[in-house]
Amino acid sequence: MKLEIISAQEVLFTGEVASATLPGAMGEFTVLRNHASLLAVLTAGTVRYTDAAGADGSAEITGGIADVDNNVISVCVY
């Protein structure tokens, strides 16, 4: 599954991941392969992910939105 974390100024991360955990406005949630489509508001916090090789990574965000569809997680941050 592909994760893209972008802002108006830069691409923070783009790559294949096995899972991603996002700081949702209604609580933290994890997205795995073949997750149902969704659109979510994100709050300040940490996006944590595990890449295809099993290495962990993270990106600090101040808020934004996440769109999950067809094994692509698009995170647009403020």
Coordinates of C-alpha atoms in Angstrom, one line a residue:
M1 CA 0.0 0.0 0.0
K2 CA 1.3 3.5 -0.8
L3 CA 1.5 6.3 1.8
E4 CA 1.9 9.9 0.7
I5 CA 2.4 12.7 3.3
I6 CA 2.4 16.1 1.6
S7 CA 2.1 19.8 2.5
A8 CA 1.8 22.9 0.3
Q9 CA 5.6 23.3 0.6
E10 CA 7.0 19.8 0.4
V11 CA 6.6 16.1 0.2
L12 CA 7.3 14.7 3.7
F13 CA 7.1 11.0 2.8
T14 CA 6.1 8.9 -0.1
G15 CA 6.6 5.1 -0.3
E16 CA 5.2 1.6 0.2
V17 CA 4.1 0.7 3.7
A18 CA 2.6 -2.3 5.5
S19 CA 0.6 -0.1 8.0
A20 CA 0.1 3.5 9.0
T21 CA -1.2 5.0 12.2
L22 CA -2.8 8.4 12.1
P23 CA -3.9 11.0 14.7
G24 CA -7.6 11.3 13.9
A25 CA -9.8 14.0 15.4
M26 CA -11.9 11.2 16.9
G27 CA -8.9 9.2 18.1
E28 CA -5.8 7.5 16.6
F29 CA -6.5 4.9 13.9
T30 CA -4.5 2.3 12.0
V31 CA -4.8 1.6 8.2
L32 CA -3.8 -1.8 6.9
R33 CA -3.8 -3.2 3.3
N34 CA -7.3 -3.3 1.7
H35 CA -8.8 -0.9 4.3
A36 CA -12.3 0.4 3.5
S37 CA -12.3 3.9 1.8
L38 CA -12.5 6.8 4.2
L39 CA -11.9 10.5 4.6
A40 CA -10.7 11.7 8.1
V41 CA -9.8 14.9 9.8
L42 CA -6.4 14.7 11.5
T43 CA -5.1 16.6 14.6
A44 CA -1.6 17.5 15.7
G45 CA 0.4 14.5 16.4
T46 CA 2.6 11.8 14.8
V47 CA 1.9 9.7 11.7
R48 CA 3.7 6.4 12.3
Y49 CA 4.3 3.8 9.6
T50 CA 6.0 0.5 9.0
D51 CA 7.6 0.2 5.6
A52 CA 7.5 -2.9 3.4
A53 CA 10.9 -4.0 4.8
G54 CA 9.6 -3.8 8.4
A55 CA 11.4 -0.5 9.3
D56 CA 9.5 2.0 11.4
G57 CA 9.2 5.7 10.5
S58 CA 7.2 8.7 11.6
A59 CA 6.3 12.3 10.7
E60 CA 5.1 15.0 13.0
I61 CA 2.1 16.9 11.7
T62 CA 0.0 19.9 13.0
G63 CA -3.2 18.7 11.4
G64 CA -4.7 17.9 8.1
I65 CA -6.9 15.4 6.2
A66 CA -6.4 11.8 5.2
D67 CA -8.0 10.0 2.3
V68 CA -7.8 6.2 2.0
D69 CA -8.8 4.6 -1.2
N70 CA -7.6 1.6 -3.2
N71 CA -4.6 0.9 -1.0
V72 CA -3.4 4.6 -1.3
I73 CA -3.2 6.7 1.9
S74 CA -3.0 10.4 0.9
V75 CA -2.3 12.7 3.9
C76 CA -2.5 16.4 3.3
V77 CA -1.1 18.4 6.2
Y78 CA -1.3 22.1 7.2

